């Protein structure tokens, strides 16, 4: 059972300047792109913005540029194109793999990079019909005052389920935004907050306009996703990794997780493994991932499963990237 | 705390802004005065009367509402009608020519690719998009392209066989028909 669409006005600006003018003159207005997340949520009664501003009508916001500075991606690049682009697949495999792992093929034709990064957080108690949530007295995230996941909690634990963010985190990406006070550029990690209702550190009316990814640094990168149905679902856990070895020792390692907290997070304290061979890394890597995985009961799978599968997926991906480094050096 | 569901709050009669929508639908230009909040699936079914496009899960999980927008598959339940302004939209009704089913439709008919038929328009449109890009796909490519379309009857084997039966060099010959 779904509800009526809220009575918003739809704007389809031809330029970014026009979009920003509309957003700044319409308090509560929200940017729209592919619609695969936002429109579905609005139909479920989650939010009633007075206006939607369609960014996909803006020319030139969907560029994929490869240069000496790395990769520049417009916010409305669709995920099908991003996952298929031969330059992205060759230079930034974790990004191409993550884009290709989002939802199903038809979603990816419409869903955009900016929309995927800024997608709403999810929870078994909130991504339900309006009637389901009404019968459950709603929850902290939408219309209610109680968190059903962590009782008496003052914060929302809804989980960030974007696949592309962890890949961009291990690749060292930054984000360009436009807002009422002009444009700014920030490290991707600073876009996210570990709180389910306010998980994006964007000002009202501020939108992501582009993503910048540094050139490849010789590391092997990849993304692994665990979900109920491999064809379509959101992640129960997702792991992105960037790994470089020098001879038989580890030269650099970055690991990021998604689907386990209200933000995509980089796993801390991996430097102790530098210089060591893979046989001595696998165990501590699993332990570091398990420790970084503070999952609570926001999905159909238990937190224990998500912790263990995150660690297992990290070790499997690490072994694959380690072997790949040997081949590329040979 | 108990609140009423929001659709009751709205009384079902909230005022809606309307605007002219111009698209090319199944090869014919048309324009309509359409609610800015209207979904593409509702526009096709309620305004245009093309009920071949099905509304299944209403949330982008089943693929039954798949249509083509500029030759690419698109979920009509997760798209606003005005978002496809000026584009070429094709639905299942647009595939037949002169009262004859397309080769892909004929293949679904002959290879028993449809049982209850509810997922079939979405399946065929997703398969049509694949065949336009790749006229001779492997069964693996077909399965990947249809992986967002759910069928609860066939077990998918007959659907993949149907698409395979419509694949191959004759697709280009048909395009010239």
CSV table of C-alpha atoms in Angstrom, one decimal, chain A:
chain,number,residue,atom,x,y,z
A,1,UNK,CA,0.0,0.0,0.0
A,2,UNK,CA,1.5,3.3,-1.0
A,3,UNK,CA,0.4,6.8,-0.4
A,4,UNK,CA,-0.3,9.6,-2.9
A,5,UNK,CA,2.8,11.6,-4.0
A,6,UNK,CA,3.1,14.7,-1.9
A,7,UNK,CA,2.0,17.8,-3.9
A,8,UNK,CA,5.5,19.1,-4.9
A,9,UNK,CA,6.3,21.4,-7.8
A,10,UNK,CA,8.7,19.8,-10.3
A,11,UNK,CA,11.5,22.1,-11.8
A,12,UNK,CA,13.6,21.0,-14.7
A,13,UNK,CA,16.4,23.6,-14.9
A,14,UNK,CA,18.6,23.9,-18.0
A,15,UNK,CA,21.6,25.1,-16.1
A,16,UNK,CA,23.2,24.5,-12.7
A,17,UNK,CA,22.8,28.2,-11.9
A,18,UNK,CA,19.1,28.0,-12.5
A,19,UNK,CA,18.9,24.9,-10.3
A,20,UNK,CA,20.8,26.6,-7.5
A,21,UNK,CA,18.5,29.7,-7.8
A,22,UNK,CA,15.4,27.5,-7.5
A,23,UNK,CA,16.8,25.5,-4.6
A,24,UNK,CA,17.8,28.5,-2.6
A,25,UNK,CA,14.4,30.2,-3.2
A,26,UNK,CA,12.5,27.1,-2.2
A,27,UNK,CA,13.1,26.1,1.5
A,28,UNK,CA,12.8,22.3,1.8
A,29,UNK,CA,13.2,21.7,-1.9
A,30,UNK,CA,15.2,18.7,-2.9
A,31,UNK,CA,17.4,17.7,-5.8
A,32,UNK,CA,16.1,14.8,-8.0
A,33,UNK,CA,18.1,12.7,-10.4
A,34,UNK,CA,17.4,9.1,-11.4
A,35,UNK,CA,14.5,8.9,-8.9
A,36,UNK,CA,15.1,5.2,-8.0
A,37,UNK,CA,15.6,6.1,-4.3
A,38,UNK,CA,13.8,9.4,-3.7
A,39,UNK,CA,10.6,8.8,-5.7
A,40,UNK,CA,10.1,5.4,-4.1
A,41,UNK,CA,10.6,6.9,-0.6
A,42,UNK,CA,8.1,9.7,-1.3
A,43,UNK,CA,5.6,7.1,-2.4
A,44,UNK,CA,6.1,5.4,0.9
A,45,UNK,CA,5.2,8.7,2.7
A,46,UNK,CA,8.8,9.4,3.7
A,47,UNK,CA,9.0,13.2,3.3
A,48,UNK,CA,6.9,15.8,1.6
A,49,UNK,CA,9.2,18.4,-0.1
A,50,UNK,CA,7.5,21.4,-1.6
A,51,UNK,CA,9.6,21.2,-4.7
A,52,UNK,CA,11.9,18.7,-6.6
A,53,UNK,CA,14.6,20.1,-8.8
A,54,UNK,CA,15.5,17.6,-11.6
A,55,UNK,CA,19.3,17.7,-12.1
A,56,UNK,CA,19.2,15.4,-15.1
A,57,UNK,CA,17.8,18.2,-17.3
A,58,UNK,CA,21.1,20.1,-16.9
A,59,UNK,CA,23.4,19.8,-19.9
A,60,UNK,CA,27.0,18.8,-19.1
A,61,UNK,CA,26.5,17.5,-15.6
A,62,UNK,CA,27.1,13.9,-16.8
A,63,UNK,CA,30.7,14.1,-18.0
A,64,UNK,CA,33.3,11.4,-17.5
A,65,UNK,CA,36.7,13.1,-18.0
A,66,UNK,CA,40.0,11.3,-17.7
A,67,UNK,CA,43.2,13.4,-17.5
A,68,UNK,CA,46.6,13.8,-15.8
A,69,UNK,CA,44.8,14.8,-12.6
A,70,UNK,CA,42.7,11.6,-12.6
A,71,UNK,CA,39.0,11.2,-13.1
A,72,UNK,CA,36.4,13.9,-13.0
A,73,UNK,CA,32.8,12.6,-12.9
A,74,UNK,CA,29.7,14.8,-13.2
A,75,UNK,CA,27.0,14.1,-10.6
A,76,UNK,CA,24.4,12.9,-13.1
A,77,UNK,CA,26.6,10.2,-14.8
A,78,UNK,CA,24.4,7.1,-14.7
A,79,UNK,CA,25.7,4.0,-13.0
A,80,UNK,CA,25.3,1.8,-16.1
A,81,UNK,CA,27.7,4.1,-18.1
A,82,UNK,CA,30.1,4.4,-15.1
A,83,UNK,CA,30.3,0.6,-14.7
A,84,UNK,CA,30.8,0.0,-18.4
A,85,UNK,CA,33.3,2.7,-19.2
A,86,UNK,CA,36.5,1.0,-20.3
A,87,UNK,CA,38.8,3.8,-18.9
A,88,UNK,CA,37.1,3.5,-15.5
A,89,UNK,CA,37.3,-0.3,-15.5
A,90,UNK,CA,41.0,-0.2,-16.4
A,91,UNK,CA,42.1,2.5,-14.0
A,92,UNK,CA,39.7,2.4,-11.1
A,93,UNK,CA,38.3,-1.2,-11.0
A,94,UNK,CA,36.8,-0.8,-7.5
A,95,UNK,CA,34.6,2.1,-8.8
A,96,UNK,CA,33.5,0.2,-11.9
A,97,UNK,CA,32.7,-2.9,-9.9
A,98,UNK,CA,30.8,-1.0,-7.2
A,99,UNK,CA,28.7,0.9,-9.9
A,100,UNK,CA,27.9,-2.4,-11.6
A,101,UNK,CA,26.8,-3.9,-8.3
A,102,UNK,CA,24.1,-1.4,-7.5
A,103,UNK,CA,20.6,-2.7,-7.6
A,104,UNK,CA,19.5,-4.2,-10.9
A,105,UNK,CA,20.4,-3.3,-14.5
A,106,UNK,CA,17.3,-1.2,-15.2
A,107,UNK,CA,17.9,0.9,-12.0
A,108,UNK,CA,21.5,1.6,-13.1
A,109,UNK,CA,20.2,3.0,-16.5
A,110,UNK,CA,18.5,5.8,-14.5
A,111,UNK,CA,20.4,6.0,-11.2
A,112,UNK,CA,23.2,8.5,-11.0
A,113,UNK,CA,26.5,8.7,-9.2
A,114,UNK,CA,25.5,11.8,-7.2
A,115,UNK,CA,22.2,10.2,-6.3
A,116,UNK,CA,23.9,7.0,-5.3
A,117,UNK,CA,26.2,8.8,-2.9
A,118,UNK,CA,23.4,10.9,-1.4
A,119,UNK,CA,20.8,8.1,-1.2
A,120,UNK,CA,18.8,8.0,2.0
A,121,UNK,CA,19.7,5.6,4.9
A,122,UNK,CA,17.7,2.4,5.3
A,123,UNK,CA,16.2,0.3,8.1
A,124,UNK,CA,13.8,-2.7,8.4
A,125,UNK,CA,11.6,-0.4,10.5
A,126,UNK,CA,11.5,2.5,7.9
A,127,UNK,CA,11.6,1.1,4.4
A,128,UNK,CA,8.0,-0.2,4.7
A,129,UNK,CA,4.6,1.0,3.6
A,130,UNK,CA,3.0,3.9,5.3
A,131,UNK,CA,0.4,1.5,6.8
A,132,UNK,CA,3.1,-0.8,8.2
A,133,UNK,CA,4.9,2.1,9.8
A,134,UNK,CA,1.7,3.6,11.2
A,135,UNK,CA,0.8,0.3,12.8
A,136,UNK,CA,4.2,0.3,14.4
A,137,UNK,CA,3.8,3.9,15.7
A,138,UNK,CA,6.4,5.1,13.2
A,139,UNK,CA,10.1,5.5,14.3
A,140,UNK,CA,12.7,8.1,15.0
A,141,UNK,CA,13.6,8.5,11.3
A,142,UNK,CA,10.2,9.4,10.0
A,143,UNK,CA,7.3,10.9,12.0
A,144,UNK,CA,7.9,9.0,15.3
A,145,UNK,CA,9.8,9.4,18.5
A,146,UNK,CA,11.1,5.9,19.2
A,147,UNK,CA,14.0,3.9,17.7
A,148,UNK,CA,12.9,0.3,17.4
A,149,UNK,CA,16.5,-0.9,16.7
A,150,UNK,CA,18.1,0.6,19.8
A,151,UNK,CA,15.5,1.4,22.4
A,152,UNK,CA,15.7,4.7,24.2
A,153,UNK,CA,18.2,5.8,21.6
A,154,UNK,CA,18.4,9.6,20.8
A,155,UNK,CA,20.0,8.9,17.4
A,156,UNK,CA,18.8,7.0,14.4
A,157,UNK,CA,20.7,3.9,13.4
A,158,UNK,CA,19.4,3.5,9.8
A,159,UNK,CA,22.1,2.2,7.7
A,160,UNK,CA,23.9,3.8,4.7
A,161,UNK,CA,23.7,1.3,1.9
A,162,UNK,CA,25.5,3.0,-1.0
A,163,UNK,CA,27.9,0.8,-2.9
A,164,UNK,CA,29.9,3.4,-4.7
A,165,UNK,CA,30.9,5.4,-1.6
A,166,UNK,CA,33.3,2.8,-0.1
A,167,UNK,CA,35.0,2.4,-3.5
A,168,UNK,CA,35.5,6.1,-3.8
A,169,UNK,CA,36.8,6.3,-0.2
A,170,UNK,CA,39.6,3.8,-0.8
A,171,UNK,CA,40.4,5.6,-4.0
A,172,UNK,CA,40.9,8.9,-2.1
A,173,UNK,CA,38.1,10.8,-3.9
A,174,UNK,CA,36.8,14.3,-3.2
A,175,UNK,CA,33.4,15.8,-3.8
A,176,UNK,CA,32.5,19.2,-5.4
A,177,UNK,CA,29.3,20.8,-4.2
A,178,UNK,CA,27.4,24.0,-5.1
A,179,UNK,CA,25.2,25.8,-2.6
A,180,UNK,CA,23.9,29.2,-1.5
A,181,UNK,CA,27.4,30.2,-0.4
A,182,UNK,CA,29.1,29.2,-3.6
A,183,UNK,CA,31.0,26.1,-4.4
A,184,UNK,CA,33.3,24.0,-2.2
A,185,UNK,CA,35.4,20.8,-2.4
A,186,UNK,CA,35.7,18.4,0.4
A,187,UNK,CA,37.2,14.9,1.0
A,188,UNK,CA,34.4,12.3,0.4
A,189,UNK,CA,34.6,11.1,4.0
A,190,UNK,CA,33.5,14.6,5.1
A,191,UNK,CA,30.3,14.2,3.1
A,192,UNK,CA,29.0,11.6,5.6
A,193,UNK,CA,27.8,11.7,9.2
A,194,UNK,CA,27.3,8.6,11.4
A,195,UNK,CA,23.6,9.4,12.1
A,196,UNK,CA,20.7,7.9,10.2
A,197,UNK,CA,18.5,11.1,9.8
A,198,UNK,CA,21.3,13.6,9.1
A,199,UNK,CA,23.8,11.4,7.3
A,200,UNK,CA,24.8,14.0,4.7
A,201,UNK,CA,26.9,17.0,5.8
A,202,UNK,CA,25.3,19.2,3.1
A,203,UNK,CA,23.7,22.6,3.8
A,204,UNK,CA,20.0,23.1,2.8
A,205,UNK,CA,19.9,23.6,-0.9
A,206,UNK,CA,23.5,22.3,-1.4
A,207,UNK,CA,24.0,19.7,-4.1
A,208,UNK,CA,26.9,17.4,-5.1
A,209,UNK,CA,28.0,18.5,-8.6
A,210,UNK,CA,31.1,16.4,-9.3
A,211,UNK,CA,33.5,13.7,-8.0
A,212,UNK,CA,37.2,13.9,-8.4
A,213,UNK,CA,39.3,10.7,-8.2
A,214,UNK,CA,43.1,10.8,-8.1
A,215,UNK,CA,45.1,8.9,-10.8
A,216,UNK,CA,45.8,5.2,-10.2
A,217,UNK,CA,48.8,4.8,-7.8
A,218,UNK,CA,49.8,1.2,-8.7
A,219,UNK,CA,47.5,-0.4,-6.2
A,220,UNK,CA,45.0,-3.1,-7.1
A,221,UNK,CA,41.5,-2.2,-6.1
A,222,UNK,CA,38.2,-4.0,-5.9
A,223,UNK,CA,34.7,-4.1,-4.4
A,224,UNK,CA,32.8,-7.1,-2.9
A,225,UNK,CA,29.1,-7.0,-2.0
A,226,UNK,CA,27.1,-9.5,0.1
A,227,UNK,CA,23.3,-9.4,-0.3
A,228,UNK,CA,20.2,-11.6,-0.1
A,229,UNK,CA,19.6,-11.7,-3.9
A,230,UNK,CA,22.8,-11.0,-6.0
A,231,UNK,CA,20.6,-9.6,-8.9
A,232,UNK,CA,19.0,-6.7,-7.2
A,233,UNK,CA,19.4,-6.1,-3.4
A,234,UNK,CA,21.0,-3.5,-1.2
A,235,UNK,CA,24.1,-4.7,0.6
A,236,UNK,CA,24.0,-6.5,3.9
A,237,UNK,CA,27.7,-5.7,3.8
A,238,UNK,CA,30.0,-4.2,1.2
A,239,UNK,CA,33.8,-4.0,1.2
A,240,UNK,CA,36.1,-1.9,-1.0
A,241,UNK,CA,39.8,-2.3,-0.9
A,242,UNK,CA,43.0,-0.7,-2.3
A,243,UNK,CA,46.1,-2.8,-1.9
A,244,UNK,CA,49.7,-2.4,-3.0
A,245,UNK,CA,52.6,-4.7,-2.3
A,246,UNK,CA,56.3,-4.3,-2.7
A,247,UNK,CA,58.0,-7.6,-3.1
A,248,UNK,CA,56.6,-9.9,-0.4
A,249,UNK,CA,55.5,-7.1,1.9
A,250,UNK,CA,52.4,-4.9,2.0
A,251,UNK,CA,53.1,-1.4,0.8
A,252,UNK,CA,49.7,0.2,1.3
A,253,UNK,CA,46.2,-0.9,2.3
A,254,UNK,CA,42.9,1.0,2.5
A,255,UNK,CA,39.6,-0.7,3.3
A,256,UNK,CA,36.1,0.9,3.5
A,257,UNK,CA,32.8,-0.7,4.6
A,258,UNK,CA,29.2,0.0,3.6
A,259,UNK,CA,25.9,-1.4,4.8
A,260,UNK,CA,27.0,-1.6,8.4
A,261,UNK,CA,26.6,1.9,9.9
A,262,UNK,CA,24.9,5.2,9.1
A,263,UNK,CA,27.9,6.2,7.0
A,264,UNK,CA,30.4,4.4,4.8
A,265,UNK,CA,33.6,4.2,6.9
A,266,UNK,CA,37.3,3.6,6.3
A,267,UNK,CA,38.7,0.9,8.5
A,268,UNK,CA,41.3,2.5,10.9
A,269,UNK,CA,44.6,1.2,12.2
A,270,UNK,CA,45.8,-0.9,9.2
A,271,UNK,CA,49.3,0.6,9.2
A,272,UNK,CA,50.6,-2.0,11.6
A,273,UNK,CA,50.4,-4.5,8.7
A,274,UNK,CA,52.7,-2.6,6.4
A,275,UNK,CA,55.8,-4.5,5.3
A,276,UNK,CA,54.4,-7.9,6.2
A,277,UNK,CA,53.6,-10.8,3.9
A,278,UNK,CA,49.9,-11.8,3.1
A,279,UNK,CA,50.1,-14.9,5.5
A,280,UNK,CA,50.6,-12.5,8.4
A,281,UNK,CA,48.0,-10.0,7.2
A,282,UNK,CA,44.8,-12.0,6.6
A,283,UNK,CA,44.2,-12.6,10.3
A,284,UNK,CA,44.7,-9.0,11.6
A,285,UNK,CA,42.7,-7.7,8.5
A,286,UNK,CA,39.7,-9.8,9.5
A,287,UNK,CA,40.0,-8.7,13.1
A,288,UNK,CA,40.3,-5.0,12.1
A,289,UNK,CA,37.2,-5.3,9.8
A,290,UNK,CA,35.2,-7.1,12.5
A,291,UNK,CA,36.1,-4.3,15.0
A,292,UNK,CA,35.1,-1.5,12.6
A,293,UNK,CA,31.8,-3.2,11.9
A,294,UNK,CA,29.3,-1.8,14.5
A,295,UNK,CA,26.2,-3.3,12.8
A,296,UNK,CA,23.0,-3.3,14.7
A,297,UNK,CA,19.7,-4.9,13.8
A,298,UNK,CA,18.7,-2.7,10.9
A,299,UNK,CA,18.5,-5.4,8.2
A,300,UNK,CA,17.0,-8.9,7.7
A,301,UNK,CA,20.4,-10.4,8.5
A,302,UNK,CA,21.7,-10.4,12.1
A,303,UNK,CA,24.5,-8.1,13.2
A,304,UNK,CA,26.7,-11.1,13.9
A,305,UNK,CA,26.3,-12.4,10.4
A,306,UNK,CA,27.1,-9.0,8.9
A,307,UNK,CA,30.3,-8.7,11.0
A,308,UNK,CA,31.5,-12.1,10.1
A,309,UNK,CA,30.7,-11.9,6.4
A,310,UNK,CA,32.4,-8.4,6.2
A,311,UNK,CA,35.6,-10.0,7.6
A,312,UNK,CA,35.4,-13.0,5.3
A,313,UNK,CA,34.7,-10.9,2.3
A,314,UNK,CA,37.6,-8.6,3.2
A,315,UNK,CA,40.0,-11.5,3.4
A,316,UNK,CA,38.8,-13.1,0.1
A,317,UNK,CA,39.1,-9.7,-1.7
A,318,UNK,CA,42.5,-9.1,-0.1
A,319,UNK,CA,43.8,-12.5,-1.3
A,320,UNK,CA,42.6,-11.8,-4.8
A,321,UNK,CA,44.2,-8.3,-4.9
A,322,UNK,CA,47.4,-9.6,-3.4
A,323,UNK,CA,47.7,-12.3,-6.1
A,324,UNK,CA,46.8,-9.7,-8.8
A,325,UNK,CA,49.7,-7.5,-7.6
A,326,UNK,CA,52.1,-10.4,-8.1
A,327,UNK,CA,50.8,-10.9,-11.7
A,328,UNK,CA,51.0,-7.2,-12.5
A,329,UNK,CA,54.6,-7.1,-11.2
A,330,UNK,CA,55.7,-10.2,-13.1
